[in-house]
mmCIF file of C-alpha atoms and ligand atoms in Angstrom:
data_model
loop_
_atom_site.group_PDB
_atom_site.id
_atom_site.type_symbol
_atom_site.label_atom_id
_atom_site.label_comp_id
_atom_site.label_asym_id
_atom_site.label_seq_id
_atom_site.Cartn_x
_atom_site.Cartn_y
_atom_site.Cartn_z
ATOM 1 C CA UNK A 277 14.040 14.414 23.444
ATOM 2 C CA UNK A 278 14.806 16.296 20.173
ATOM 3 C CA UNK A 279 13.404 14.981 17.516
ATOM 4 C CA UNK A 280 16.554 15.004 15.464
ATOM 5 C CA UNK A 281 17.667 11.847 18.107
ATOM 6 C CA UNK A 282 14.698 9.690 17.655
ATOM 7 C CA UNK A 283 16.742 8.137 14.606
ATOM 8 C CA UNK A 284 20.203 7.407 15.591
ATOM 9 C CA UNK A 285 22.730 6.099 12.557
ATOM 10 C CA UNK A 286 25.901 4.885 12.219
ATOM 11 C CA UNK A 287 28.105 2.509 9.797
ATOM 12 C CA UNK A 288 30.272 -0.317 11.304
ATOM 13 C CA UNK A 289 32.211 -2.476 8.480
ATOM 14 C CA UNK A 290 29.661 -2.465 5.916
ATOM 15 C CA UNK A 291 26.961 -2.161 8.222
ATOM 16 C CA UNK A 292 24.498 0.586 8.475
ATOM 17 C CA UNK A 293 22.926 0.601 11.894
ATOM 18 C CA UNK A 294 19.482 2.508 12.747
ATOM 19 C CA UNK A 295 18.015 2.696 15.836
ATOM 20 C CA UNK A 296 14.438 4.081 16.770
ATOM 21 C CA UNK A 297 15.790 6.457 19.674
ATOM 22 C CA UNK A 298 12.199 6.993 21.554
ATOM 23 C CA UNK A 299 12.780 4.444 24.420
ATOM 24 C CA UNK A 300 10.636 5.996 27.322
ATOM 25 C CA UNK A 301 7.376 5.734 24.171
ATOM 26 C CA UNK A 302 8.573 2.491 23.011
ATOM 27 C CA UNK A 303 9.596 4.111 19.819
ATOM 28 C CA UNK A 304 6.441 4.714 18.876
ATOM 29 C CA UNK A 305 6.411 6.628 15.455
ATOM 30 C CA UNK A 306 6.069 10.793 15.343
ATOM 31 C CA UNK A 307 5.892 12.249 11.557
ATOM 32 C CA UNK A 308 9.316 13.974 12.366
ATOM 33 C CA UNK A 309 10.590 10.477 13.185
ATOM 34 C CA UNK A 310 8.778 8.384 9.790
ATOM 35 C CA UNK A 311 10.884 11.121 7.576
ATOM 36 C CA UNK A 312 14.577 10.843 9.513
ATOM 37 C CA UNK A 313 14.097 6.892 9.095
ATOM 38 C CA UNK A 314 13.399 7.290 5.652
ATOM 39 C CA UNK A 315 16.276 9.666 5.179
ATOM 40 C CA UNK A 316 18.403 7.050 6.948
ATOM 41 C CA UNK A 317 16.982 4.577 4.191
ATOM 42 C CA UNK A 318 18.296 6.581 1.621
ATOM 43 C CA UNK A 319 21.421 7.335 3.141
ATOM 44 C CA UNK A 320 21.899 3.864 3.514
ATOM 45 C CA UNK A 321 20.858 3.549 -0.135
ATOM 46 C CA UNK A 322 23.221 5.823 -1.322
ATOM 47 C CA UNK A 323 26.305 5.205 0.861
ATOM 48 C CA UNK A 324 28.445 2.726 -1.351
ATOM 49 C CA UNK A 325 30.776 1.137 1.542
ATOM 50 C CA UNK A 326 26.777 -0.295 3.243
ATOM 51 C CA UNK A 327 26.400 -3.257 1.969
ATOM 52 C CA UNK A 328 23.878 -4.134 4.544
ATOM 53 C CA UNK A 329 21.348 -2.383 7.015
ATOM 54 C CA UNK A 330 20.263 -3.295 10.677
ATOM 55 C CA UNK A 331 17.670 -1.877 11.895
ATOM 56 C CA UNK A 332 16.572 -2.199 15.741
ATOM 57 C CA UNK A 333 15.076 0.187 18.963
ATOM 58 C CA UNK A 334 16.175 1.592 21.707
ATOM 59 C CA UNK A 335 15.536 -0.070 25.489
ATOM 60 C CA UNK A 336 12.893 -2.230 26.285
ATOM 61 C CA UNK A 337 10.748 -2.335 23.189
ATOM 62 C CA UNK A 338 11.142 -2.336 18.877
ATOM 63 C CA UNK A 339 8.497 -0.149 17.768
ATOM 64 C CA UNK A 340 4.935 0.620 19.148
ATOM 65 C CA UNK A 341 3.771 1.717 15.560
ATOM 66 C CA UNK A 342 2.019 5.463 15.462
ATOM 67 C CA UNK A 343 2.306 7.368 18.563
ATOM 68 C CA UNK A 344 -1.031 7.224 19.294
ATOM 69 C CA UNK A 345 -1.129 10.604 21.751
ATOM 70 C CA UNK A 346 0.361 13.372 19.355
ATOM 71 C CA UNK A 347 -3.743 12.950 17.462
ATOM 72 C CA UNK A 348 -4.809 14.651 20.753
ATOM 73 C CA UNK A 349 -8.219 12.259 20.351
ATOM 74 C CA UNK A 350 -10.091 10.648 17.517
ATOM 75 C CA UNK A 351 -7.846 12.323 14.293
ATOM 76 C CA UNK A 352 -10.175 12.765 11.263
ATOM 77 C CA UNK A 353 -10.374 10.320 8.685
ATOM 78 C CA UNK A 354 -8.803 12.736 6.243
ATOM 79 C CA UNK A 355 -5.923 12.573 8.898
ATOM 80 C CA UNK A 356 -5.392 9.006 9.326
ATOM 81 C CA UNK A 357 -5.361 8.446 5.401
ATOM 82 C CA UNK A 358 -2.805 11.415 5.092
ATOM 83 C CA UNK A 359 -0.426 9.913 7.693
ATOM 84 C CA UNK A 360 -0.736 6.784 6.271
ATOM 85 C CA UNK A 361 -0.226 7.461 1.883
ATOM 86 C CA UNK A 362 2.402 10.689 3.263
ATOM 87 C CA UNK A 363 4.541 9.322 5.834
ATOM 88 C CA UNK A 364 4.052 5.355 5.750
ATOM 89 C CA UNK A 365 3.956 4.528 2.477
ATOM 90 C CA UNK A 366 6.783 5.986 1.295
ATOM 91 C CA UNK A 367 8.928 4.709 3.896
ATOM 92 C CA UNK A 368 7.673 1.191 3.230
ATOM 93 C CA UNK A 369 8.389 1.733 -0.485
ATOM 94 C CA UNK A 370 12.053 2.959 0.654
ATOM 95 C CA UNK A 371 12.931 0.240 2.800
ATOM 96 C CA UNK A 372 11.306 -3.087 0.028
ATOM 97 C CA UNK A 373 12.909 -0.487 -3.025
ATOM 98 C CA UNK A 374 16.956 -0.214 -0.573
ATOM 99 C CA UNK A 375 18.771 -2.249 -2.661
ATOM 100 C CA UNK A 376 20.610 -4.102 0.006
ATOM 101 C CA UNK A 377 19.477 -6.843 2.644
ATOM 102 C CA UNK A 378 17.601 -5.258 5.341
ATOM 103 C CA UNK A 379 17.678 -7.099 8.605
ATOM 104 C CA UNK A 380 15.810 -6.644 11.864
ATOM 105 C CA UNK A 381 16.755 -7.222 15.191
ATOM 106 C CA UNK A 382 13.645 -7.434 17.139
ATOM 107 C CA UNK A 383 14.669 -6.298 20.981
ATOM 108 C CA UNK A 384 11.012 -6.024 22.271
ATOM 109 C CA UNK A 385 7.515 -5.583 20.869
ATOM 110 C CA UNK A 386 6.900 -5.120 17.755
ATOM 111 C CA UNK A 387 3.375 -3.578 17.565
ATOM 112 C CA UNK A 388 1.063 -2.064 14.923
ATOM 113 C CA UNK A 389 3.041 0.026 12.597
ATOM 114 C CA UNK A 390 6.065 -1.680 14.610
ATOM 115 C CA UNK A 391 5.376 -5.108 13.273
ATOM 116 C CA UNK A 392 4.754 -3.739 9.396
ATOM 117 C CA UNK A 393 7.923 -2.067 9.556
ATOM 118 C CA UNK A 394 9.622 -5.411 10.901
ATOM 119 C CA UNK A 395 7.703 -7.445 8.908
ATOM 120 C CA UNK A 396 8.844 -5.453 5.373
ATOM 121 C CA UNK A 397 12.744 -5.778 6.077
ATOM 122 C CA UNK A 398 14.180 -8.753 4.352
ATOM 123 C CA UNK A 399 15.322 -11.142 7.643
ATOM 124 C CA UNK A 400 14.406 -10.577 11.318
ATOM 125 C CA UNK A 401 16.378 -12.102 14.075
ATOM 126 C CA UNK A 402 14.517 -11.749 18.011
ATOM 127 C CA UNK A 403 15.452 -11.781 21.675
ATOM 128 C CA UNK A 404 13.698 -14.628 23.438
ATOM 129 C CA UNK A 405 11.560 -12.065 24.951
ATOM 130 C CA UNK A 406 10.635 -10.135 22.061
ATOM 131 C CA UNK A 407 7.529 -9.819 20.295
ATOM 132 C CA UNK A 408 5.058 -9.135 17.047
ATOM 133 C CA UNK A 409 1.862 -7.860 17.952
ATOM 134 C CA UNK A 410 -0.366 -6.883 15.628
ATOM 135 C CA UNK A 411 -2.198 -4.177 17.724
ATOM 136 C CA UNK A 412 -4.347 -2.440 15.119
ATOM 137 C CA UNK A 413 -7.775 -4.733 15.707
ATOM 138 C CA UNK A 414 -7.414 -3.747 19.698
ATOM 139 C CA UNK A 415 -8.056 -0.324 19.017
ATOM 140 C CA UNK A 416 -10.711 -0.986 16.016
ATOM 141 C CA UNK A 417 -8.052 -0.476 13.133
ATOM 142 C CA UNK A 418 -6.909 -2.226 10.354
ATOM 143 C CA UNK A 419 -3.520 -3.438 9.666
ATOM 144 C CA UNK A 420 -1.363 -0.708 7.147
ATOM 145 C CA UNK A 421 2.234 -0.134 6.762
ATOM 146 C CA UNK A 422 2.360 -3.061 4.530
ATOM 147 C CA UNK A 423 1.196 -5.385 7.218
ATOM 148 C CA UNK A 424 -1.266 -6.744 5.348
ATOM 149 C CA UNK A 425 0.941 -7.773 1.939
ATOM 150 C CA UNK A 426 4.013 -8.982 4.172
ATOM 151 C CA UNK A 427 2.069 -10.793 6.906
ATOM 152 C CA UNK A 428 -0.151 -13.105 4.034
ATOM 153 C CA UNK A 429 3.020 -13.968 2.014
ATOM 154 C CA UNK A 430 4.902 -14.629 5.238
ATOM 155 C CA UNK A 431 1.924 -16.940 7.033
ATOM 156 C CA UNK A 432 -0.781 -17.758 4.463
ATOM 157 C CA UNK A 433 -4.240 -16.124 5.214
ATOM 158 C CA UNK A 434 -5.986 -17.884 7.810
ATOM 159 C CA UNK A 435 -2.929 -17.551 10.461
ATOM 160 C CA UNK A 436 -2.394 -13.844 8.763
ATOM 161 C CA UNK A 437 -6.403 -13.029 9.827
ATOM 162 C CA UNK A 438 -5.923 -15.010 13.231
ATOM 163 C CA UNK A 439 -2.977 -12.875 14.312
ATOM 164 C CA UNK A 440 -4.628 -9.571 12.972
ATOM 165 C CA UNK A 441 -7.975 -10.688 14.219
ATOM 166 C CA UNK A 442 -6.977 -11.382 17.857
ATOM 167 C CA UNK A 443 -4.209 -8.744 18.167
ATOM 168 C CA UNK A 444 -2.403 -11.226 20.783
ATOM 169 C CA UNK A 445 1.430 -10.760 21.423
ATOM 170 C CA UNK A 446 3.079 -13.263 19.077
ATOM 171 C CA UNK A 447 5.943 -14.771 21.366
ATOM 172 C CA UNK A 448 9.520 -15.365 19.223
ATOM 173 C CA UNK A 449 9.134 -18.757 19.910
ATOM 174 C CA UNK A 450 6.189 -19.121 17.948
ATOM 175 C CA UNK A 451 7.249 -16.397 15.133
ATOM 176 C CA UNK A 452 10.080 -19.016 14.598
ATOM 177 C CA UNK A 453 7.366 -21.888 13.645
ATOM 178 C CA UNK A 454 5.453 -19.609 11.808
ATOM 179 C CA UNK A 455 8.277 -18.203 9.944
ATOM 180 C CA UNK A 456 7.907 -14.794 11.376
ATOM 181 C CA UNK A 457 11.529 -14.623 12.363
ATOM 182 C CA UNK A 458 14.725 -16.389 10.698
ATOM 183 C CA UNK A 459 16.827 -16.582 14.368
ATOM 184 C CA UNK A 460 16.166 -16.447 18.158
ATOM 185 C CA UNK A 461 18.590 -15.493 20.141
ATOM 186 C CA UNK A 462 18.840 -14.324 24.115
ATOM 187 C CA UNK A 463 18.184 -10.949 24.700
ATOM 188 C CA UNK A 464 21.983 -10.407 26.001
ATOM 189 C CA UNK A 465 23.013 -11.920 22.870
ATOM 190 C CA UNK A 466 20.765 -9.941 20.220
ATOM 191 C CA UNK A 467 23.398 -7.297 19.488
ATOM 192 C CA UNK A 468 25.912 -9.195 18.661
ATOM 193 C CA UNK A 469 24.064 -11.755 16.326
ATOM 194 C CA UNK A 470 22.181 -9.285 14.877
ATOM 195 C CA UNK A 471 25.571 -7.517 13.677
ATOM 196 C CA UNK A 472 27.122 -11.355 13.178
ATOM 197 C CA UNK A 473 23.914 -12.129 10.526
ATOM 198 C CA UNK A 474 24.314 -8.278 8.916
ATOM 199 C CA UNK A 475 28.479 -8.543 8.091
ATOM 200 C CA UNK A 476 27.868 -11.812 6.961
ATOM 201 C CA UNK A 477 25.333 -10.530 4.392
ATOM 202 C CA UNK A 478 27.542 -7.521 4.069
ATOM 203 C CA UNK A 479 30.288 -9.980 2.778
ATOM 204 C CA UNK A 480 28.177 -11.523 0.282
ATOM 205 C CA UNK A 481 27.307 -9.782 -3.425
ATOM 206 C CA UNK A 482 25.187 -6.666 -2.990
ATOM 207 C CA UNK A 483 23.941 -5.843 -6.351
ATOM 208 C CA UNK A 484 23.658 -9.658 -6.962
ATOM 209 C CA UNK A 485 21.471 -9.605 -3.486
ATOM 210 C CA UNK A 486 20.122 -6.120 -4.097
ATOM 211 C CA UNK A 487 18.287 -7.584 -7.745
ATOM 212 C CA UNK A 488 17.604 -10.649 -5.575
ATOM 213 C CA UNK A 489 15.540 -8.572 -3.110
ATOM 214 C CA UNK A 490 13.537 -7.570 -6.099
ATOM 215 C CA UNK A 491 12.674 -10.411 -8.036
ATOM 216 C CA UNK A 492 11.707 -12.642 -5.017
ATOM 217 C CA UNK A 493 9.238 -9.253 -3.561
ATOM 218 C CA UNK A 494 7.467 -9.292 -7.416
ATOM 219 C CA UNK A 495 7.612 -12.887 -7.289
ATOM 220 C CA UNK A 496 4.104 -13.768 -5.501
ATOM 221 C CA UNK A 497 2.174 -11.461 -7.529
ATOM 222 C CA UNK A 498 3.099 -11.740 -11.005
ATOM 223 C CA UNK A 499 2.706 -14.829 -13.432
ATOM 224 C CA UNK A 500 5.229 -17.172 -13.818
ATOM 225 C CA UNK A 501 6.116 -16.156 -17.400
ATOM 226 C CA UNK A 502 6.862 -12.243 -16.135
ATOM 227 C CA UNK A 503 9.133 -14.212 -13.584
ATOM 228 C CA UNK A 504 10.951 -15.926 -15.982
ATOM 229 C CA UNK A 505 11.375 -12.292 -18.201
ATOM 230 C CA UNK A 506 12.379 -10.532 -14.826
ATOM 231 C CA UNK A 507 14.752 -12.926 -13.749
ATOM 232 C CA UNK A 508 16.327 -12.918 -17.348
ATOM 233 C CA UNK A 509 16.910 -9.276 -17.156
ATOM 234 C CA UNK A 510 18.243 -9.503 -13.535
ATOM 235 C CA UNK A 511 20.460 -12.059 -14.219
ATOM 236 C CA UNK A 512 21.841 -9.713 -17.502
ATOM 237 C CA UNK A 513 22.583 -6.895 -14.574
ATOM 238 C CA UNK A 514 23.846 -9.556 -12.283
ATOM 239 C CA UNK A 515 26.267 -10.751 -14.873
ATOM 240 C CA UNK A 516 28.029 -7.637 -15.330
ATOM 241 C CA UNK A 517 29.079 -7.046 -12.244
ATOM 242 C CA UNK A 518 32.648 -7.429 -10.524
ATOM 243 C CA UNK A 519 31.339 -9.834 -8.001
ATOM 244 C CA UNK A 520 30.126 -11.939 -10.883
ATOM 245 C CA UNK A 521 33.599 -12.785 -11.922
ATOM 246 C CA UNK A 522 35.161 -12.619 -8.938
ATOM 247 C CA UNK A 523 32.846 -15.719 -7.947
ATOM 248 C CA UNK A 524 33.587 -17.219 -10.963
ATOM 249 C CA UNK A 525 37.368 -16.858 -10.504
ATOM 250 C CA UNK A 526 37.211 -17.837 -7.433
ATOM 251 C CA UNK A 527 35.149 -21.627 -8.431
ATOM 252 C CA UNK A 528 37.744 -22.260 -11.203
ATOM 253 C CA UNK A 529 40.682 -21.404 -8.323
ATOM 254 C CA UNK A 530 38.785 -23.158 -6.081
ATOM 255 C CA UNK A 531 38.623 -21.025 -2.978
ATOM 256 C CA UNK A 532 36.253 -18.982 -1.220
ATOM 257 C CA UNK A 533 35.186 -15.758 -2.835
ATOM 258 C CA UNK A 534 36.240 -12.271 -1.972
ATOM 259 C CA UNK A 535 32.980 -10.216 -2.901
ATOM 260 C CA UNK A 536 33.377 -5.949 -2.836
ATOM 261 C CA UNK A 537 29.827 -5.638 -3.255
ATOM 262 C CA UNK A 538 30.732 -3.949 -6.885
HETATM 263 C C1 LIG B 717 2.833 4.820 23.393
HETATM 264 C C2 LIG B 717 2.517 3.920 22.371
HETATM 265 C C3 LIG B 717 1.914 4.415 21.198
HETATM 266 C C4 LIG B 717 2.007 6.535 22.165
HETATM 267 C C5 LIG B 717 3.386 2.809 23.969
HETATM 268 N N1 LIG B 717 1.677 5.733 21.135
HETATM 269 N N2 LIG B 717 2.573 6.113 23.280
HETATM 270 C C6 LIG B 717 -1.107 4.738 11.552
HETATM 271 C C7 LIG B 717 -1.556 6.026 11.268
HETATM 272 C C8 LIG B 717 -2.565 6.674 11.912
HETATM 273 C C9 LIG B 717 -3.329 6.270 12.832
HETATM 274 C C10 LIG B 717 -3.388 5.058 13.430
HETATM 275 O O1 LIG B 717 -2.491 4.038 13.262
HETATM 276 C C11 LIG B 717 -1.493 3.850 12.444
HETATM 277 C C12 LIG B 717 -0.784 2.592 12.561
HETATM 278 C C13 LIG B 717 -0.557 2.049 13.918
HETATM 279 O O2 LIG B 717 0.558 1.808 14.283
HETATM 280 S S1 LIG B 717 -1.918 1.739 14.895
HETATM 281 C C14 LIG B 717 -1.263 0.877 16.254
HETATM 282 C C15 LIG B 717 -0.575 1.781 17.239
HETATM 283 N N3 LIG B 717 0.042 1.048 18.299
HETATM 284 C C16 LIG B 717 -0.630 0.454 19.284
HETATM 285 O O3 LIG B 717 -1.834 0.405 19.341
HETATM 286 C C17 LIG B 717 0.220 -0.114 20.398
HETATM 287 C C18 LIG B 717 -0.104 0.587 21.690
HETATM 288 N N4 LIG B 717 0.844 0.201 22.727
HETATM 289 C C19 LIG B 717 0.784 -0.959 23.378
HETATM 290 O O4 LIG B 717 -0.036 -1.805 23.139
HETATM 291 C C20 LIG B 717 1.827 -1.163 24.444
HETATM 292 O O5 LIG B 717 2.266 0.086 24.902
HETATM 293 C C21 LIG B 717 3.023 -1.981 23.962
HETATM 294 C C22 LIG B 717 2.577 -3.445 23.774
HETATM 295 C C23 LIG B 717 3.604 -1.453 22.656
HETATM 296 C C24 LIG B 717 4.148 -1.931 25.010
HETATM 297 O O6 LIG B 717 3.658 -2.355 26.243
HETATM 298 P P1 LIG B 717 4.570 -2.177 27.562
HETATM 299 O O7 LIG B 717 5.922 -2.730 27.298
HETATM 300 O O8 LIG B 717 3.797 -2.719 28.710
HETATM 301 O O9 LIG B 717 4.793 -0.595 27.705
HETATM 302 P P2 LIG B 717 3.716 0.527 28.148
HETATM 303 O O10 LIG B 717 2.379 0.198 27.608
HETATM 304 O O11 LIG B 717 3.864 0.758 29.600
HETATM 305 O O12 LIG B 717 4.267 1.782 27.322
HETATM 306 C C25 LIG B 717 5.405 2.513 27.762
HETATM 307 C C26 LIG B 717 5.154 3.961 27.427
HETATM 308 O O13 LIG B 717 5.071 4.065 25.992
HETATM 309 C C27 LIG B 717 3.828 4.481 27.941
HETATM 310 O O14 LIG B 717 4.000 5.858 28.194
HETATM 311 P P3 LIG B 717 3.989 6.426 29.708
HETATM 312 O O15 LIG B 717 4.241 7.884 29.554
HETATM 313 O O16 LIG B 717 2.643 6.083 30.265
HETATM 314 O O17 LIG B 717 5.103 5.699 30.419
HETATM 315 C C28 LIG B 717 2.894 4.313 26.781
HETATM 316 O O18 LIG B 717 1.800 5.192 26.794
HETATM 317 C C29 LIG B 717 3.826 4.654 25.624
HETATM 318 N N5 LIG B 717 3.369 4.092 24.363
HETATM 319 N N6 LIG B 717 2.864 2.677 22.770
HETATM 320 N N7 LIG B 717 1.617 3.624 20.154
#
């Protein structure tokens, strides 16, 4: 397969959707492939009529993080750190700094750099048969892509370590107690939900959710005064925008709101 097709992308009603396109390698991750997704990012950034992204795979699995066979063997240390600061960081920083929601629809594992990248988008919704698996410990590696920040605030530490630790297939069922997913759904149904949950959002404020994104990702780290500044400053931008007083319009006419994401 060309490597142009291993990120497919289209927009339907507000919706940008990207698919990993590498089904027969479980969309397992090739440079060419970490660059077109972060292109799609931006695109999806930049486009003004997406006002929210899905993001899913192709066939029978989500993601099986770094294509593991394109190293041909052991790669170098120097290597590994290159892929990881060149190609994964930046596309982590794209998809946490894409100021709209980000939602994934989890069709089948989610594994190693898989799970980071599923883990960093803002809402996940998985097939009944779907999975996280964090598969970096079963081949002596460490968690990266982010997996590490997201999985912590997400679980706590001691179920973050377990599930890096043991590198066991995390079933949807129990994502949903853990608060790994927000929605399980069948497998025949995942499509459609998944594009149900992203027009919904895509009906809803953008910028309002866009700052949103940002002040609830700085949230855990910073004190609670910077919070309080941040959130004043947001909620300056916030005010100025169309949606602002269309909501408020809308409250004093007493019927629903009629948000253009502006
Ligand atoms: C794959 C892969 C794969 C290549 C399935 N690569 N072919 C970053 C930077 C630098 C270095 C290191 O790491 C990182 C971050 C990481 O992401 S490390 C973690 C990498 N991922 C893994 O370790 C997961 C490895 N894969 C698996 O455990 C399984 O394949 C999963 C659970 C994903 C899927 O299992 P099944 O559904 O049973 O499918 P399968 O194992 O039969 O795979 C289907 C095909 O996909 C097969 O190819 P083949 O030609 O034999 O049909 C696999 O070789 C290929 N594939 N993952 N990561």
């Amino acid at each position: 397969m060309a490597e142009e097709t291993t990120i497919l992308y289209s927009v339907a009603t507000g919706v940008a959707i990207i698919t990993l396109n590498r089904p027969a390698k479980r969309n397992a991750f090739t440079p060419t492939m970490l660059q077109a997704l972060q292109a799609a990012f931006t695109r999806a950034a930049e486009d003004e009529t997406v006002r929210a992204v899905l993001l899913t795979g192709a066939g029978k699995g989500f993601c099986a993080g770094q294509d593991l066979a394109i190293f041909d063997g052991v790669p170098s240390p120097a290597r590994v750190r290159e892929v990881v600061l060149d190609y994964y960081r930046p596309l982590i920083l794209s998809l946490v700094g894409l100021p709209k929601p980000v939602i994934a629809a989890i069709n089948g594992v989610a594994a190693g750099a898989g799970a980071s990248l599923a883990l960093a988008c803002d809402l996940r919704i998985m097939a009944h048969d779907a999975s996280i698996l964090l598969a970096f410990s079963n081949i002596g590696l460490v968690p990266d892509a982010g997996a590490s920040w997201f999985l912590t605030r997400l679980v706590g530490y001691s179920r973050a370590f377990e599930i890096a630790a043991l590198g066991e297939r995390i079933t949807a069922e129990r994502c949903l107690t853990l608060g790994l997913t927000n929605w399980i759904t069948g497998a025949d149904t995942l499509g459609e939900d998944a594009l149900a949950r992203a027009q919904q959002l895509a009906e809803r404020p953008t910028l309002a959710l866009g700052l949103t994104k940002q002040s609830l990702l700085q949230a855990t780290g910073q004190s609670l005064d910077e919070i309080l500044l941040l959130e004043a400053e947001l909620q300056a931008q916030a005010t100025a925008t169309a949606d602002h007083s269309e909501g408020i319009l809308a409250f004093t006419e007493k019927r629903a709101p009629l948000f253009t994401g502006r």
